[in-house]
CSV table of N, CA, C and O in Angstrom, one decimal:
chain,number,residue,atom,x,y,z
A,164,UNK,N,163.4,169.4,95.1
A,164,UNK,CA,163.4,170.7,94.4
A,164,UNK,C,164.0,170.6,93.0
A,164,UNK,O,163.6,171.3,92.1
A,165,UNK,N,164.9,169.7,92.8
A,165,UNK,CA,165.6,169.6,91.5
A,165,UNK,C,164.6,169.3,90.3
A,165,UNK,O,164.8,169.8,89.2
A,166,UNK,N,163.5,168.7,90.6
A,166,UNK,CA,162.5,168.4,89.6
A,166,UNK,C,161.9,169.7,89.0
A,166,UNK,O,161.5,169.7,87.8
A,167,UNK,N,161.8,170.7,89.8
A,167,UNK,CA,161.3,172.0,89.3
A,167,UNK,C,162.1,172.6,88.2
A,167,UNK,O,161.7,173.4,87.4
A,168,UNK,N,163.4,172.2,88.1
A,168,UNK,CA,164.3,172.8,87.2
A,168,UNK,C,164.7,171.8,86.0
A,168,UNK,O,165.6,172.2,85.2
A,169,UNK,N,164.1,170.7,86.0
A,169,UNK,CA,164.5,169.6,85.0
A,169,UNK,C,164.5,170.1,83.6
A,169,UNK,O,165.4,169.6,82.8
A,170,UNK,N,163.7,170.9,83.1
A,170,UNK,CA,163.6,171.3,81.7
A,170,UNK,C,164.5,172.5,81.3
A,170,UNK,O,164.5,172.9,80.2
A,171,UNK,N,165.2,173.0,82.3
A,171,UNK,CA,166.0,174.2,82.0
A,171,UNK,C,167.4,173.9,81.4
A,171,UNK,O,168.0,172.8,81.7
A,172,UNK,N,167.9,174.8,80.7
A,172,UNK,CA,169.3,174.7,80.1
A,172,UNK,C,170.3,174.7,81.3
A,172,UNK,O,170.1,175.4,82.3
A,173,UNK,N,171.4,174.1,81.1
A,173,UNK,CA,172.5,174.1,82.0
A,173,UNK,C,173.4,175.2,81.7
A,173,UNK,O,173.8,175.4,80.6
A,174,UNK,N,173.8,176.0,82.7
A,174,UNK,CA,174.7,177.1,82.6
A,174,UNK,C,175.7,177.1,83.7
A,174,UNK,O,175.4,176.7,84.9
A,175,UNK,N,176.9,177.4,83.4
A,175,UNK,CA,177.9,177.5,84.5
A,175,UNK,C,177.7,178.8,85.2
A,175,UNK,O,177.1,179.8,84.7
A,176,UNK,N,178.3,178.9,86.5
A,176,UNK,CA,178.2,180.2,87.2
A,176,UNK,C,178.8,181.4,86.4
A,176,UNK,O,178.4,182.5,86.4
A,177,UNK,N,179.9,181.0,85.6
A,177,UNK,CA,180.6,182.1,84.8
A,177,UNK,C,179.6,182.6,83.7
A,177,UNK,O,179.5,183.7,83.4
A,178,UNK,N,178.9,181.6,83.1
A,178,UNK,CA,178.0,182.0,82.0
A,178,UNK,C,176.8,182.9,82.6
A,178,UNK,O,176.4,183.9,82.0
A,179,UNK,N,176.3,182.5,83.8
A,179,UNK,CA,175.3,183.3,84.4
A,179,UNK,C,175.8,184.7,84.7
A,179,UNK,O,175.1,185.7,84.5
A,180,UNK,N,177.0,184.8,85.2
A,180,UNK,CA,177.6,186.1,85.6
A,180,UNK,C,177.8,186.9,84.3
A,180,UNK,O,177.4,188.1,84.3
A,181,UNK,N,178.3,186.4,83.3
A,181,UNK,CA,178.5,187.1,82.0
A,181,UNK,C,177.2,187.5,81.4
A,181,UNK,O,177.1,188.6,80.8
A,182,UNK,N,176.2,186.7,81.4
A,182,UNK,CA,174.9,186.9,80.7
A,182,UNK,C,174.0,187.9,81.5
A,182,UNK,O,173.4,188.8,80.9
A,183,UNK,N,173.9,187.7,82.8
A,183,UNK,CA,172.9,188.4,83.6
A,183,UNK,C,173.5,189.4,84.6
A,183,UNK,O,172.7,190.2,85.1
A,184,UNK,N,174.7,189.3,84.9
A,184,UNK,CA,175.3,190.2,85.9
A,184,UNK,C,176.6,190.9,85.4
A,184,UNK,O,177.6,191.1,86.1
A,185,UNK,N,176.6,191.2,84.1
A,185,UNK,CA,177.8,191.8,83.5
A,185,UNK,C,178.3,193.1,84.2
A,185,UNK,O,179.4,193.5,84.2
A,186,UNK,N,177.3,193.8,84.9
A,186,UNK,CA,177.6,195.1,85.5
A,186,UNK,C,178.3,194.9,86.9
A,186,UNK,O,178.7,195.8,87.5
A,187,UNK,N,178.3,193.6,87.4
A,187,UNK,CA,178.9,193.3,88.7
A,187,UNK,C,180.3,192.6,88.5
A,187,UNK,O,180.4,191.8,87.5
A,188,UNK,N,181.2,192.7,89.4
A,188,UNK,CA,182.4,191.9,89.3
A,188,UNK,C,182.2,190.4,89.4
A,188,UNK,O,181.5,190.0,90.3
A,189,UNK,N,182.7,189.6,88.5
A,189,UNK,CA,182.4,188.2,88.5
A,189,UNK,C,183.0,187.5,89.8
A,189,UNK,O,182.4,186.5,90.2
A,190,UNK,N,184.0,188.1,90.4
A,190,UNK,CA,184.5,187.5,91.6
A,190,UNK,C,183.6,187.8,92.8
A,190,UNK,O,183.8,187.2,93.9
A,191,UNK,N,182.5,188.5,92.6
A,191,UNK,CA,181.4,188.7,93.6
A,191,UNK,C,180.2,187.9,93.2
A,191,UNK,O,179.5,187.3,94.1
A,192,UNK,N,179.9,187.8,91.9
A,192,UNK,CA,178.7,187.1,91.4
A,192,UNK,C,178.8,185.6,91.6
A,192,UNK,O,177.9,185.0,92.2
A,193,UNK,N,179.9,185.0,91.2
A,193,UNK,CA,180.0,183.5,91.3
A,193,UNK,C,180.0,183.0,92.7
A,193,UNK,O,179.2,182.1,93.0
A,194,UNK,N,180.7,183.6,93.7
A,194,UNK,CA,180.5,183.2,95.1
A,194,UNK,C,179.1,183.3,95.6
A,194,UNK,O,178.6,182.5,96.4
A,195,UNK,N,178.4,184.4,95.2
A,195,UNK,CA,177.0,184.6,95.6
A,195,UNK,C,176.1,183.5,95.1
A,195,UNK,O,175.3,182.9,95.8
A,196,UNK,N,176.3,183.1,93.8
A,196,UNK,CA,175.5,182.0,93.2
A,196,UNK,C,175.8,180.7,93.9
A,196,UNK,O,174.9,179.9,94.2
A,197,UNK,N,177.1,180.4,94.1
A,197,UNK,CA,177.5,179.2,94.8
A,197,UNK,C,176.8,179.1,96.2
A,197,UNK,O,176.3,178.1,96.6
A,198,UNK,N,176.9,180.2,96.9
A,198,UNK,CA,176.4,180.3,98.3
A,198,UNK,C,174.9,180.1,98.3
A,198,UNK,O,174.4,179.3,99.1
A,199,UNK,N,174.2,180.8,97.5
A,199,UNK,CA,172.8,180.7,97.4
A,199,UNK,C,172.3,179.2,97.1
A,199,UNK,O,171.5,178.7,97.8
A,200,UNK,N,173.0,178.7,96.1
A,200,UNK,CA,172.6,177.3,95.7
A,200,UNK,C,172.9,176.3,96.8
A,200,UNK,O,172.1,175.4,97.1
A,201,UNK,N,174.0,176.5,97.5
A,201,UNK,CA,174.4,175.5,98.6
A,201,UNK,C,173.4,175.6,99.7
A,201,UNK,O,172.9,174.6,100.3
A,202,UNK,N,173.1,176.9,100.1
A,202,UNK,CA,172.2,177.1,101.3
A,202,UNK,C,170.8,176.6,101.0
A,202,UNK,O,170.1,176.1,101.9
A,203,UNK,N,170.3,176.7,99.8
A,203,UNK,CA,168.9,176.4,99.4
A,203,UNK,C,168.8,175.0,98.8
A,203,UNK,O,167.8,174.6,98.4
A,204,UNK,N,170.0,174.3,98.7
A,204,UNK,CA,170.0,173.0,98.0
A,204,UNK,C,169.4,173.0,96.6
A,204,UNK,O,168.6,172.2,96.3
A,205,UNK,N,169.7,174.1,95.9
A,205,UNK,CA,169.2,174.3,94.6
A,205,UNK,C,170.3,174.0,93.5
A,205,UNK,O,171.4,174.1,93.8
A,206,UNK,N,169.8,173.6,92.3
A,206,UNK,CA,170.8,173.2,91.3
A,206,UNK,C,171.4,174.5,90.7
A,206,UNK,O,170.8,175.2,89.8
A,207,UNK,N,172.6,174.8,91.1
A,207,UNK,CA,173.3,176.0,90.6
A,207,UNK,C,173.3,176.2,89.1
A,207,UNK,O,173.0,177.3,88.6
A,208,UNK,N,173.5,175.1,88.4
A,208,UNK,CA,173.6,175.2,86.9
A,208,UNK,C,172.3,175.5,86.2
A,208,UNK,O,172.3,175.7,85.0
A,209,UNK,N,171.2,175.5,87.0
A,209,UNK,CA,169.9,175.8,86.4
A,209,UNK,C,169.2,177.0,86.9
A,209,UNK,O,168.0,177.2,86.6
A,210,UNK,N,169.9,177.8,87.8
A,210,UNK,CA,169.3,179.0,88.3
A,210,UNK,C,169.1,180.1,87.3
A,210,UNK,O,169.9,180.2,86.4
A,211,UNK,N,168.1,180.9,87.5
A,211,UNK,CA,167.9,182.1,86.7
A,211,UNK,C,167.7,183.3,87.6
A,211,UNK,O,167.3,183.1,88.7
A,212,UNK,N,168.1,184.4,87.2
A,212,UNK,CA,168.0,185.6,88.0
A,212,UNK,C,166.6,185.9,88.5
A,212,UNK,O,166.4,186.5,89.5
A,213,UNK,N,165.6,185.5,87.7
A,213,UNK,CA,164.2,185.7,88.0
A,213,UNK,C,163.6,184.7,89.0
A,213,UNK,O,162.4,184.8,89.4
A,214,UNK,N,164.3,183.6,89.3
A,214,UNK,CA,163.8,182.7,90.2
A,214,UNK,C,163.5,183.3,91.6
A,214,UNK,O,164.4,184.1,92.1
A,215,UNK,N,162.3,183.1,92.1
A,215,UNK,CA,161.9,183.7,93.3
A,215,UNK,C,162.2,182.8,94.5
A,215,UNK,O,161.9,181.6,94.4
A,216,UNK,N,162.7,183.3,95.6
A,216,UNK,CA,163.0,182.5,96.7
A,216,UNK,C,161.8,181.9,97.4
A,216,UNK,O,161.8,180.8,97.9
A,217,UNK,N,160.7,182.6,97.3
A,217,UNK,CA,159.4,182.1,97.9
A,217,UNK,C,158.6,181.2,97.0
A,217,UNK,O,157.6,180.6,97.4
A,218,UNK,N,159.1,181.0,95.8
A,218,UNK,CA,158.3,180.2,94.8
A,218,UNK,C,159.2,179.1,94.2
A,218,UNK,O,159.2,177.9,94.7
A,219,UNK,N,160.0,179.4,93.2
A,219,UNK,CA,160.9,178.4,92.6
A,219,UNK,C,161.9,177.8,93.5
A,219,UNK,O,162.3,176.7,93.4
A,220,UNK,N,162.3,178.6,94.5
A,220,UNK,CA,163.4,178.2,95.4
A,220,UNK,C,162.9,177.9,96.8
A,220,UNK,O,163.7,177.8,97.8
A,221,UNK,N,161.6,177.7,97.0
A,221,UNK,CA,161.1,177.4,98.3
A,221,UNK,C,161.4,175.9,98.6
A,221,UNK,O,161.6,175.1,97.8
A,222,UNK,N,161.4,175.7,99.9
A,222,UNK,CA,161.7,174.3,100.4
A,222,UNK,C,160.5,173.4,100.1
A,222,UNK,O,159.4,173.8,100.0
A,223,UNK,N,160.9,172.1,99.9
A,223,UNK,CA,159.9,171.1,99.7
A,223,UNK,C,159.0,171.0,101.0
A,223,UNK,O,159.5,171.3,102.1
A,224,UNK,N,157.8,170.6,100.9
A,224,UNK,CA,156.9,170.5,102.1
A,224,UNK,C,157.6,169.6,103.1
A,224,UNK,O,158.1,168.6,102.8
A,225,UNK,N,157.6,170.1,104.3
A,225,UNK,CA,158.2,169.4,105.4
A,225,UNK,C,159.6,169.8,105.8
A,225,UNK,O,160.1,169.5,106.8
A,226,UNK,N,160.2,170.6,104.9
A,226,UNK,CA,161.6,171.0,105.0
A,226,UNK,C,161.7,172.5,105.2
A,226,UNK,O,162.8,173.1,105.1
A,227,UNK,N,160.6,173.2,105.5
A,227,UNK,CA,160.6,174.6,105.5
A,227,UNK,C,161.5,175.2,106.6
A,227,UNK,O,162.1,176.3,106.4
A,228,UNK,N,161.7,174.5,107.7
A,228,UNK,CA,162.5,175.1,108.8
A,228,UNK,C,164.0,174.8,108.6
A,228,UNK,O,164.8,175.2,109.3
A,229,UNK,N,164.3,174.0,107.6
A,229,UNK,CA,165.7,173.7,107.3
A,229,UNK,C,166.1,174.1,105.9
A,229,UNK,O,166.9,173.5,105.2
A,230,UNK,N,165.5,175.2,105.4
A,230,UNK,CA,165.6,175.6,104.0
A,230,UNK,C,166.8,176.5,103.7
A,230,UNK,O,167.2,176.6,102.6
A,231,UNK,N,167.4,177.1,104.7
A,231,UNK,CA,168.5,178.1,104.4
A,231,UNK,C,168.1,179.5,104.2
A,231,UNK,O,168.9,180.4,104.2
A,232,UNK,N,166.8,179.8,104.0
A,232,UNK,CA,166.3,181.1,103.7
A,232,UNK,C,166.6,182.1,104.9
A,232,UNK,O,167.1,183.2,104.7
A,233,UNK,N,166.4,181.6,106.1
A,233,UNK,CA,166.7,182.4,107.3
A,233,UNK,C,168.2,182.8,107.4
A,233,UNK,O,168.5,183.9,107.8
A,234,UNK,N,169.0,181.8,107.1
A,234,UNK,CA,170.5,182.0,107.2
A,234,UNK,C,170.9,183.0,106.2
A,234,UNK,O,171.7,183.9,106.5
A,235,UNK,N,170.4,183.0,105.0
A,235,UNK,CA,170.8,183.9,104.0
A,235,UNK,C,170.4,185.3,104.4
A,235,UNK,O,171.2,186.3,104.2
A,236,UNK,N,169.2,185.5,104.9
A,236,UNK,CA,168.7,186.8,105.3
A,236,UNK,C,169.6,187.3,106.5
A,236,UNK,O,170.0,188.5,106.6
A,237,UNK,N,169.9,186.4,107.5
A,237,UNK,CA,170.7,186.8,108.6
A,237,UNK,C,172.1,187.3,108.2
A,237,UNK,O,172.6,188.2,108.8
A,238,UNK,N,172.7,186.5,107.3
A,238,UNK,CA,174.0,186.9,106.8
A,238,UNK,C,174.0,188.3,106.1
A,238,UNK,O,174.8,189.1,106.4
A,239,UNK,N,173.0,188.5,105.3
A,239,UNK,CA,172.9,189.8,104.6
A,239,UNK,C,172.7,190.9,105.6
A,239,UNK,O,173.3,192.0,105.5
A,240,UNK,N,171.9,190.7,106.6
A,240,UNK,CA,171.6,191.7,107.6
A,240,UNK,C,172.9,192.0,108.4
A,240,UNK,O,173.3,193.2,108.6
A,241,UNK,N,173.7,191.0,108.7
A,241,UNK,CA,174.9,191.2,109.5
A,241,UNK,C,176.0,191.9,108.6
A,241,UNK,O,176.6,192.8,109.1
A,242,UNK,N,176.1,191.5,107.4
A,242,UNK,CA,177.1,192.1,106.5
A,242,UNK,C,176.7,193.6,106.2
A,242,UNK,O,177.6,194.4,106.2
A,243,UNK,N,175.4,193.9,106.0
A,243,UNK,CA,175.0,195.3,105.8
A,243,UNK,C,175.3,196.1,107.0
A,243,UNK,O,175.8,197.2,106.9
A,244,UNK,N,175.0,195.6,108.2
A,244,UNK,CA,175.2,196.3,109.4
A,244,UNK,C,176.7,196.6,109.6
A,244,UNK,O,177.1,197.7,110.1
A,245,UNK,N,177.5,195.7,109.2
A,245,UNK,CA,179.0,195.9,109.4
A,245,UNK,C,179.5,197.1,108.5
A,245,UNK,O,180.5,197.7,108.7
A,246,UNK,N,178.7,197.4,107.5
A,246,UNK,CA,179.0,198.5,106.5
A,246,UNK,C,178.2,199.7,106.8
A,246,UNK,O,178.2,200.6,106.0
A,247,UNK,N,177.5,199.7,107.9
A,247,UNK,CA,176.7,200.8,108.3
A,247,UNK,C,175.4,201.0,107.6
A,247,UNK,O,174.8,202.1,107.5
A,248,UNK,N,174.9,199.9,106.9
A,248,UNK,CA,173.7,200.0,106.1
A,248,UNK,C,172.6,199.2,106.8
A,248,UNK,O,172.9,198.4,107.7
A,249,UNK,N,171.4,199.4,106.4
A,249,UNK,CA,170.3,198.7,106.9
A,249,UNK,C,169.7,197.8,105.8
A,249,UNK,O,169.5,198.2,104.7
A,250,UNK,N,169.5,196.5,106.2
A,250,UNK,CA,169.0,195.5,105.3
A,250,UNK,C,167.6,195.1,105.6
A,250,UNK,O,167.3,194.8,106.7
A,251,UNK,N,166.7,195.2,104.6
A,251,UNK,CA,165.4,194.8,104.8
A,251,UNK,C,165.2,193.4,104.1
A,251,UNK,O,165.4,193.3,102.9
A,252,UNK,N,164.9,192.4,104.9
A,252,UNK,CA,164.9,191.0,104.3
A,252,UNK,C,163.8,190.9,103.2
A,252,UNK,O,163.9,190.1,102.3
A,253,UNK,N,162.8,191.7,103.3
A,253,UNK,CA,161.7,191.7,102.2
A,253,UNK,C,162.2,192.2,100.9
A,253,UNK,O,161.5,192.0,99.9
A,254,UNK,N,163.4,192.8,100.9
A,254,UNK,CA,163.9,193.3,99.6
A,254,UNK,C,164.6,192.3,98.8
A,254,UNK,O,164.9,192.5,97.6
A,255,UNK,N,164.7,191.1,99.3
A,255,UNK,CA,165.3,190.0,98.6
A,255,UNK,C,164.2,189.0,98.2
A,255,UNK,O,163.8,188.2,98.9
A,256,UNK,N,163.8,189.1,96.9
A,256,UNK,CA,162.7,188.3,96.4
A,256,UNK,C,163.2,187.3,95.4
A,256,UNK,O,162.7,186.2,95.2
A,257,UNK,N,164.3,187.6,94.7
A,257,UNK,CA,164.8,186.8,93.5
A,257,UNK,C,166.3,186.5,93.7
A,257,UNK,O,167.0,187.1,94.5
A,258,UNK,N,166.7,185.6,92.8
A,258,UNK,CA,168.2,185.3,92.8
A,258,UNK,C,168.9,186.6,92.4
A,258,UNK,O,170.0,186.9,93.1
A,259,UNK,N,168.4,187.4,91.5
A,259,UNK,CA,169.1,188.6,91.2
A,259,UNK,C,169.2,189.5,92.4
A,259,UNK,O,170.3,190.1,92.6
A,260,UNK,N,168.1,189.7,93.2
A,260,UNK,CA,168.2,190.5,94.4
A,260,UNK,C,169.3,190.0,95.3
A,260,UNK,O,170.0,190.8,95.9
A,261,UNK,N,169.3,188.7,95.5
A,261,UNK,CA,170.3,188.2,96.4
A,261,UNK,C,171.7,188.4,95.9
A,261,UNK,O,172.6,188.8,96.7
A,262,UNK,N,172.0,188.1,94.7
A,262,UNK,CA,173.3,188.3,94.1
A,262,UNK,C,173.8,189.8,94.2
A,262,UNK,O,174.9,190.0,94.6
A,263,UNK,N,172.9,190.7,93.9
A,263,UNK,CA,173.3,192.1,94.0
A,263,UNK,C,173.5,192.5,95.5
A,263,UNK,O,174.5,193.3,95.8
A,264,UNK,N,172.8,192.0,96.4
A,264,UNK,CA,173.0,192.3,97.8
A,264,UNK,C,174.3,191.7,98.3
A,264,UNK,O,175.1,192.3,99.0
A,265,UNK,N,174.5,190.4,97.9
A,265,UNK,CA,175.8,189.7,98.3
A,265,UNK,C,177.0,190.5,97.7
A,265,UNK,O,178.0,190.8,98.4
A,266,UNK,N,176.9,190.9,96.4
A,266,UNK,CA,178.0,191.6,95.8
A,266,UNK,C,178.3,193.0,96.5
A,266,UNK,O,179.4,193.4,96.6
A,267,UNK,N,177.2,193.6,97.1
A,267,UNK,CA,177.4,194.8,97.8
A,267,UNK,C,178.0,194.7,99.2
A,267,UNK,O,178.8,195.5,99.6
A,268,UNK,N,177.5,193.7,99.9
A,268,UNK,CA,177.8,193.6,101.3
A,268,UNK,C,178.7,192.5,101.8
A,268,UNK,O,179.2,192.6,102.9
A,269,UNK,N,178.8,191.4,101.1
A,269,UNK,CA,179.6,190.2,101.6
A,269,UNK,C,181.0,190.6,101.8
A,269,UNK,O,181.6,191.3,100.9
A,270,UNK,N,181.6,190.1,102.8
A,270,UNK,CA,183.0,190.5,103.2
A,270,UNK,C,184.1,189.6,102.5
A,270,UNK,O,184.9,189.1,103.1
A,271,UNK,N,184.0,189.4,101.2
A,271,UNK,CA,184.9,188.6,100.5
A,271,UNK,C,185.9,189.5,99.7
A,271,UNK,O,185.6,190.6,99.4
């Protein structure tokens, strides 16, 4: 997957938070970015809010069942339910969608 991001500028999670998620608390944005990158084995320093989970962040062929996508959706569903909300997994298409859902529902 790393080859997909080779030409991108390197940014810290703090820079991403300040540039693209200034309306959210950074103490929610940075853990969301770290968690997403770790679960999807994606290069955190090269993520963009517009990266799509089904395209830029999809698993390499042969690794689809070990990609982390299912875990991310299950966690969001569980966290939303704990807050009395309903989570639709189809509503998370991009890094930005995930970060906003994480910031809203994650129990940190």
